[in-house]
Amino acid sequence: MRPFFFVFLIFGSQFLLAQDTSLVAQKKILQLMGSRFELTAVATTKQEAWDAINAGIKEIERIELLISSWDENSQTSEINRKAGISSVPVDKELYDLIYRTKKVSQLTEGAFDISFASMDRIWKFDGSMKQMPDGEIIKKAKAKINWQDIILDSEKQTVFLKNKGMRIGFGAIGKGYAANRAKELMRNRKGVKGGVVNASGDLITWGVSNKEEGWVVSITNPKDKEVALGWLQINGLSVVTSGDYERFVEFAGKRYAHIIDPRTGYPTTGIKSVTLICPDAELADALATAVFVLGKEKGLALVNQLKQTDCLIVTDEDEILPSNNLQLNYF
Ligand code: ADP
Ligand code: MG
């Protein structure tokens, strides 16, 4: 739940009546990858819509098995176990995903870094942490964060974490990747004309919507969630919000988000939420996290320099900062 800054799809009860009356829209809500997913398909027949939704669900379940660092049997866990010991042969899919995460690390000067995960055992955002972790412990764990020490061998298709105690985790990109993949599968099913894959507010749309105005999301005011700030047209786009209000810790009145700044080993401060809009859900997910780490100035500068990419930042002081080309519509 993101009570401060909420992005949601506008569709009411009439949703089941597609705008083109020959089309039907069906929706399934379920728990996947520890999040609430909503899969919607607009198709020629009800059956086709359900076939697509079921294919999407299977795909997300499959991806979860590949990238989970909690499941001991996943290839990701094997990579972590072999840190500092040996390289691990992996599926091309996982190899390619890790390759792309390194590209994002490069683009964001290390703000996004899947090797943040050596911090997993130090910072806990489930309410169990009662005091600030010891500075020395943080320093030690921080020394293990470095995307450049994730060594890829394209010929052998292996991944090697160079140092003992290094770990990787896909918390900041997994939902986006899964949404992309589910969308691709659903889109290619017979009779499917459009849809949405929505992972707890991180979503991607394609094709036709049930509404005249197409796919739109409403952006609520962080100061008053009853009040909408405006709305965005998101046909064929992905919208991802980073900043899970329920996952943070507070020490001496200071709020620490569950996103780790790889440069310091401490959680980020200053930003409450980042909504990132671009055509690709995986990139949107990763960039939303990166902007969090980079902070408002550098974060906006990065987004303003990327094509077809926009964002809206809400700071701890409730400043609302849009990127240059954000097309926020008012009512
Ligand atoms: P949310 O959970 O609010 O959707 P994100 O998509 O930004 O937010 O994901 C946050 C998760 O990303 C954290 O819980 C953690 O698993 C992981 N993470 C934390 N810091 C980083 C970082 N600097 N780079 C990459 N992943 C991170
Ligand atoms: Mg993210």
JSON list of C-alpha atoms and ligand atoms in Angstrom, two decimals, residues 2 112 170-176 202 240-243 259 281-290, ligand 2:
[
{"chain": "A", "resi": 2, "resn": "ARG", "atom": "CA", "xyz": [1.21, 3.49, -0.77]},
{"chain": "A", "resi": 112, "resn": "PHE", "atom": "CA", "xyz": [20.90, 1.05, -9.08]},
{"chain": "A", "resi": 170, "resn": "PHE", "atom": "CA", "xyz": [16.06, -8.45, -7.93]},
{"chain": "A", "resi": 171, "resn": "GLY", "atom": "CA", "xyz": [13.72, -6.58, -5.57]},
{"chain": "A", "resi": 172, "resn": "ALA", "atom": "CA", "xyz": [13.93, -3.39, -7.58]},
{"chain": "A", "resi": 173, "resn": "ILE", "atom": "CA", "xyz": [13.46, -4.85, -11.04]},
{"chain": "A", "resi": 174, "resn": "GLY", "atom": "CA", "xyz": [11.75, -8.24, -10.74]},
{"chain": "A", "resi": 175, "resn": "LYS", "atom": "CA", "xyz": [8.17, -7.02, -10.75]},
{"chain": "A", "resi": 176, "resn": "GLY", "atom": "CA", "xyz": [8.86, -4.82, -13.77]},
{"chain": "A", "resi": 202, "resn": "ASP", "atom": "CA", "xyz": [3.53, -0.96, -10.95]},
{"chain": "A", "resi": 240, "resn": "VAL", "atom": "CA", "xyz": [6.03, 2.33, -11.68]},
{"chain": "A", "resi": 241, "resn": "THR", "atom": "CA", "xyz": [6.08, 3.87, -8.23]},
{"chain": "A", "resi": 242, "resn": "SER", "atom": "CA", "xyz": [8.95, 3.26, -5.85]},
{"chain": "A", "resi": 243, "resn": "GLY", "atom": "CA", "xyz": [8.50, 4.14, -2.25]},
{"chain": "A", "resi": 259, "resn": "ILE", "atom": "CA", "xyz": [16.09, 1.45, -0.76]},
{"chain": "A", "resi": 281, "resn": "ALA", "atom": "CA", "xyz": [8.21, -1.85, -17.15]},
{"chain": "A", "resi": 282, "resn": "GLU", "atom": "CA", "xyz": [11.61, -3.34, -16.30]},
{"chain": "A", "resi": 283, "resn": "LEU", "atom": "CA", "xyz": [13.40, -0.10, -17.01]},
{"chain": "A", "resi": 284, "resn": "ALA", "atom": "CA", "xyz": [10.71, 1.94, -15.24]},
{"chain": "A", "resi": 285, "resn": "ASP", "atom": "CA", "xyz": [11.11, -0.24, -12.15]},
{"chain": "A", "resi": 286, "resn": "ALA", "atom": "CA", "xyz": [14.89, 0.02, -12.11]},
{"chain": "A", "resi": 287, "resn": "LEU", "atom": "CA", "xyz": [14.95, 3.75, -12.84]},
{"chain": "A", "resi": 288, "resn": "ALA", "atom": "CA", "xyz": [12.38, 4.54, -10.15]},
{"chain": "A", "resi": 289, "resn": "THR", "atom": "CA", "xyz": [14.73, 2.95, -7.62]},
{"chain": "A", "resi": 290, "resn": "ALA", "atom": "CA", "xyz": [17.75, 4.74, -9.09]},
{"chain": "B", "resi": 2, "resn": "MG", "atom": "MG", "xyz": [12.12, -0.45, -8.66]}
]
